[in-house]
Amino acid sequence: MAGGVGLAPFLLSLERGGPGPALVLFGGRTRERVAPAALLPRGTPLELATDDGSAGFHGTVGDLLEKLVEEGRMPRNSHLQVCGPEPMMAAVAALADRAGLPCLVSLETRMGCGLGICAGCAVDLRPGAEGYGGAEKVLACKAGPVFPAGDLAWEKG
Ligand code: FES
């Protein structure tokens, strides 16, 4: 699942043959914003969503996922990989949790140094998240940027 520039990591991943078999859900505000879908490898299963309904599903990519889940079109063994704006990823993380779907998120956190020095990329962990030594925050540049969605403390609203 990708929103906006969040499509970028999937282009490389799919070009290299993983993950598979993959259905790409790609959302943006308008038809122009989802035009980069043309960069996906030929034949990639794709569903588009646009906020204004100018291409694909009329709504957010999270709404599209919800529709697919409700229609039983997400196989039980589906794994979600998500990259996009934080509100979109937070909504998908909540939906994945409700639907019992494993979900990895790739954060678009701003990184000042990328070396673990500036602490500008700190992200909050969900209380009790395992594997972080009891820490309340971690550095996305060192521990991520990919995390299990359930490990993070998503801001409400
Ligand atoms: S980007 Fe500086 S600590 Fe992560």
mmCIF file of C-alpha atoms and ligand atoms in Angstrom:
data_model
loop_
_atom_site.group_PDB
_atom_site.id
_atom_site.type_symbol
_atom_site.label_atom_id
_atom_site.label_comp_id
_atom_site.label_asym_id
_atom_site.label_seq_id
_atom_site.Cartn_x
_atom_site.Cartn_y
_atom_site.Cartn_z
ATOM 1 C CA MET A 1 0.000 0.000 0.000
ATOM 2 C CA ALA A 2 1.417 3.310 -0.991
ATOM 3 C CA GLY A 3 0.385 6.910 -0.692
ATOM 4 C CA GLY A 4 2.035 9.629 -2.780
ATOM 5 C CA VAL A 5 5.813 9.355 -2.847
ATOM 6 C CA GLY A 6 5.431 6.250 -0.686
ATOM 7 C CA LEU A 7 5.295 4.335 -3.962
ATOM 8 C CA ALA A 8 9.058 4.736 -4.415
ATOM 9 C CA PRO A 9 10.304 1.858 -2.206
ATOM 10 C CA PHE A 10 7.855 -0.525 -3.854
ATOM 11 C CA LEU A 11 9.115 0.260 -7.331
ATOM 12 C CA LEU A 12 12.545 -1.071 -6.452
ATOM 13 C CA SER A 13 11.210 -3.955 -4.378
ATOM 14 C CA LEU A 14 8.853 -5.165 -7.111
ATOM 15 C CA GLU A 15 11.477 -4.672 -9.788
ATOM 16 C CA ARG A 16 13.701 -7.042 -7.806
ATOM 17 C CA GLY A 17 10.950 -9.631 -7.625
ATOM 18 C CA GLY A 18 9.600 -9.182 -4.102
ATOM 19 C CA PRO A 19 7.278 -9.154 -2.308
ATOM 20 C CA GLY A 20 5.086 -11.498 -4.206
ATOM 21 C CA PRO A 21 2.473 -12.183 -5.238
ATOM 22 C CA ALA A 22 1.689 -8.554 -4.571
ATOM 23 C CA LEU A 23 -1.356 -6.421 -5.082
ATOM 24 C CA VAL A 24 -0.427 -2.757 -5.031
ATOM 25 C CA LEU A 25 -2.942 -0.321 -3.585
ATOM 26 C CA PHE A 26 -1.839 3.185 -4.512
ATOM 27 C CA GLY A 27 -3.598 6.348 -3.479
ATOM 28 C CA GLY A 28 -3.283 10.069 -4.024
ATOM 29 C CA ARG A 29 -5.374 13.213 -4.130
ATOM 30 C CA THR A 30 -5.963 13.275 -7.878
ATOM 31 C CA ARG A 31 -5.425 11.325 -11.095
ATOM 32 C CA GLU A 32 -2.169 13.237 -11.637
ATOM 33 C CA ARG A 33 -0.891 12.203 -8.215
ATOM 34 C CA VAL A 34 -1.305 8.504 -8.996
ATOM 35 C CA ALA A 35 0.232 8.751 -12.491
ATOM 36 C CA PRO A 36 3.530 7.282 -11.151
ATOM 37 C CA ALA A 37 1.700 3.933 -11.039
ATOM 38 C CA ALA A 38 2.845 3.660 -14.665
ATOM 39 C CA LEU A 39 6.361 3.082 -13.295
ATOM 40 C CA LEU A 40 5.365 -0.235 -11.715
ATOM 41 C CA PRO A 41 6.643 -3.363 -13.453
ATOM 42 C CA ARG A 42 4.348 -4.407 -16.281
ATOM 43 C CA GLY A 43 1.555 -6.684 -15.104
ATOM 44 C CA THR A 44 1.683 -5.705 -11.425
ATOM 45 C CA PRO A 45 -1.811 -6.167 -9.955
ATOM 46 C CA LEU A 46 -2.887 -2.624 -9.074
ATOM 47 C CA GLU A 47 -5.844 -0.823 -7.513
ATOM 48 C CA LEU A 48 -5.883 2.972 -7.477
ATOM 49 C CA ALA A 49 -7.654 5.303 -5.083
ATOM 50 C CA THR A 50 -8.058 9.058 -5.421
ATOM 51 C CA ASP A 51 -9.523 11.526 -2.974
ATOM 52 C CA ASP A 52 -11.461 13.277 -5.746
ATOM 53 C CA GLY A 53 -12.519 10.096 -7.551
ATOM 54 C CA SER A 54 -10.747 11.090 -10.776
ATOM 55 C CA ALA A 55 -9.064 7.668 -11.031
ATOM 56 C CA GLY A 56 -9.897 4.326 -9.471
ATOM 57 C CA PHE A 57 -11.705 4.069 -6.148
ATOM 58 C CA HIS A 58 -13.201 7.330 -4.834
ATOM 59 C CA GLY A 59 -11.642 7.713 -1.391
ATOM 60 C CA THR A 60 -8.423 7.124 0.462
ATOM 61 C CA VAL A 61 -6.254 4.099 -0.013
ATOM 62 C CA GLY A 62 -7.207 3.133 3.548
ATOM 63 C CA ASP A 63 -10.880 3.264 2.546
ATOM 64 C CA LEU A 64 -10.023 1.051 -0.410
ATOM 65 C CA LEU A 65 -8.355 -1.507 1.845
ATOM 66 C CA GLU A 66 -11.367 -1.464 4.141
ATOM 67 C CA LYS A 67 -13.622 -2.160 1.161
ATOM 68 C CA LEU A 68 -11.440 -5.078 0.031
ATOM 69 C CA VAL A 69 -11.460 -6.534 3.550
ATOM 70 C CA GLU A 70 -15.249 -6.161 3.810
ATOM 71 C CA GLU A 71 -15.698 -7.834 0.443
ATOM 72 C CA GLY A 72 -13.471 -10.728 1.516
ATOM 73 C CA ARG A 73 -10.939 -9.906 -1.195
ATOM 74 C CA MET A 74 -7.940 -9.918 1.154
ATOM 75 C CA PRO A 75 -6.741 -13.504 1.642
ATOM 76 C CA ARG A 76 -6.431 -14.544 5.291
ATOM 77 C CA ASN A 77 -2.653 -14.870 4.922
ATOM 78 C CA SER A 78 -2.213 -11.361 3.521
ATOM 79 C CA HIS A 79 0.675 -9.294 4.776
ATOM 80 C CA LEU A 80 0.533 -5.542 4.385
ATOM 81 C CA GLN A 81 3.519 -3.365 3.591
ATOM 82 C CA VAL A 82 2.746 0.320 3.773
ATOM 83 C CA CYS A 83 4.559 3.534 2.944
ATOM 84 C CA GLY A 84 2.993 6.965 2.797
ATOM 85 C CA PRO A 85 1.941 9.956 4.856
ATOM 86 C CA GLU A 86 1.675 9.255 8.580
ATOM 87 C CA PRO A 87 -2.115 9.792 8.861
ATOM 88 C CA MET A 88 -2.614 7.263 6.073
ATOM 89 C CA MET A 89 -0.290 4.745 7.720
ATOM 90 C CA ALA A 90 -1.957 5.286 11.112
ATOM 91 C CA ALA A 91 -5.373 4.577 9.576
ATOM 92 C CA VAL A 92 -4.065 1.465 7.820
ATOM 93 C CA ALA A 93 -2.326 0.275 10.995
ATOM 94 C CA ALA A 94 -5.600 0.532 12.910
ATOM 95 C CA LEU A 95 -7.495 -1.293 10.177
ATOM 96 C CA ALA A 96 -4.830 -4.011 9.946
ATOM 97 C CA ASP A 97 -5.056 -4.487 13.691
ATOM 98 C CA ARG A 98 -8.860 -4.844 13.524
ATOM 99 C CA ALA A 99 -8.644 -7.212 10.554
ATOM 100 C CA GLY A 100 -5.815 -9.262 12.087
ATOM 101 C CA LEU A 101 -3.487 -8.603 9.143
ATOM 102 C CA PRO A 102 0.265 -8.383 9.802
ATOM 103 C CA CYS A 103 1.446 -4.944 8.746
ATOM 104 C CA LEU A 104 4.844 -3.398 8.212
ATOM 105 C CA VAL A 105 5.193 0.347 7.806
ATOM 106 C CA SER A 106 8.087 2.203 6.249
ATOM 107 C CA LEU A 107 8.270 5.599 7.912
ATOM 108 C CA GLU A 108 8.849 8.793 5.971
ATOM 109 C CA THR A 109 10.390 10.355 9.058
ATOM 110 C CA ARG A 110 12.686 13.291 8.353
ATOM 111 C CA MET A 111 16.277 12.317 8.980
ATOM 112 C CA GLY A 112 18.900 14.925 9.723
ATOM 113 C CA CYS A 113 22.007 12.789 9.916
ATOM 114 C CA GLY A 114 20.958 9.209 9.228
ATOM 115 C CA LEU A 115 23.677 8.096 11.627
ATOM 116 C CA GLY A 116 21.969 8.017 15.021
ATOM 117 C CA ILE A 117 23.518 11.284 16.171
ATOM 118 C CA CYS A 118 20.966 14.125 15.868
ATOM 119 C CA ALA A 119 17.949 12.293 17.385
ATOM 120 C CA GLY A 120 15.755 14.122 14.872
ATOM 121 C CA CYS A 121 14.148 10.899 13.687
ATOM 122 C CA ALA A 122 12.948 9.628 17.085
ATOM 123 C CA VAL A 123 9.596 7.861 16.964
ATOM 124 C CA ASP A 124 7.352 6.878 19.868
ATOM 125 C CA LEU A 125 6.844 3.221 20.637
ATOM 126 C CA ARG A 126 3.624 1.669 21.853
ATOM 127 C CA PRO A 127 3.928 0.993 25.577
ATOM 128 C CA GLY A 128 4.998 -2.611 26.000
ATOM 129 C CA ALA A 129 6.303 -3.022 22.444
ATOM 130 C CA GLU A 130 8.709 -5.944 22.570
ATOM 131 C CA GLY A 131 12.231 -6.069 21.235
ATOM 132 C CA TYR A 132 13.280 -2.532 22.103
ATOM 133 C CA GLY A 133 14.630 -3.104 25.626
ATOM 134 C CA GLY A 134 11.794 -1.203 27.278
ATOM 135 C CA ALA A 135 12.543 2.023 25.378
ATOM 136 C CA GLU A 136 9.779 4.579 24.841
ATOM 137 C CA LYS A 137 11.351 5.939 21.641
ATOM 138 C CA VAL A 138 13.680 4.629 18.964
ATOM 139 C CA LEU A 139 15.608 6.243 16.152
ATOM 140 C CA ALA A 140 14.021 5.477 12.794
ATOM 141 C CA CYS A 141 17.406 5.707 11.083
ATOM 142 C CA LYS A 142 18.876 3.007 13.304
ATOM 143 C CA ALA A 143 15.957 0.747 14.265
ATOM 144 C CA GLY A 144 13.909 1.318 11.092
ATOM 145 C CA PRO A 145 12.694 2.845 8.956
ATOM 146 C CA VAL A 146 10.544 -0.290 8.648
ATOM 147 C CA PHE A 147 8.595 -1.301 11.756
ATOM 148 C CA PRO A 148 5.733 -3.613 12.594
ATOM 149 C CA ALA A 149 2.793 -1.183 12.673
ATOM 150 C CA GLY A 150 1.699 -2.423 16.079
ATOM 151 C CA ASP A 151 5.017 -1.453 17.660
ATOM 152 C CA LEU A 152 4.460 2.268 17.122
ATOM 153 C CA ALA A 153 2.414 4.776 19.095
ATOM 154 C CA TRP A 154 0.334 6.440 16.397
ATOM 155 C CA GLU A 155 -0.969 9.896 17.084
ATOM 156 C CA LYS A 156 -4.732 10.049 17.330
ATOM 157 C CA GLY A 157 -6.695 12.052 14.791
HETATM 158 S S1 FES B 1 18.526 10.979 11.493
HETATM 159 FE FE1 FES B 1 19.840 11.719 13.039
HETATM 160 S S2 FES B 1 19.537 10.285 14.636
HETATM 161 FE FE2 FES B 1 18.324 9.512 13.038
#
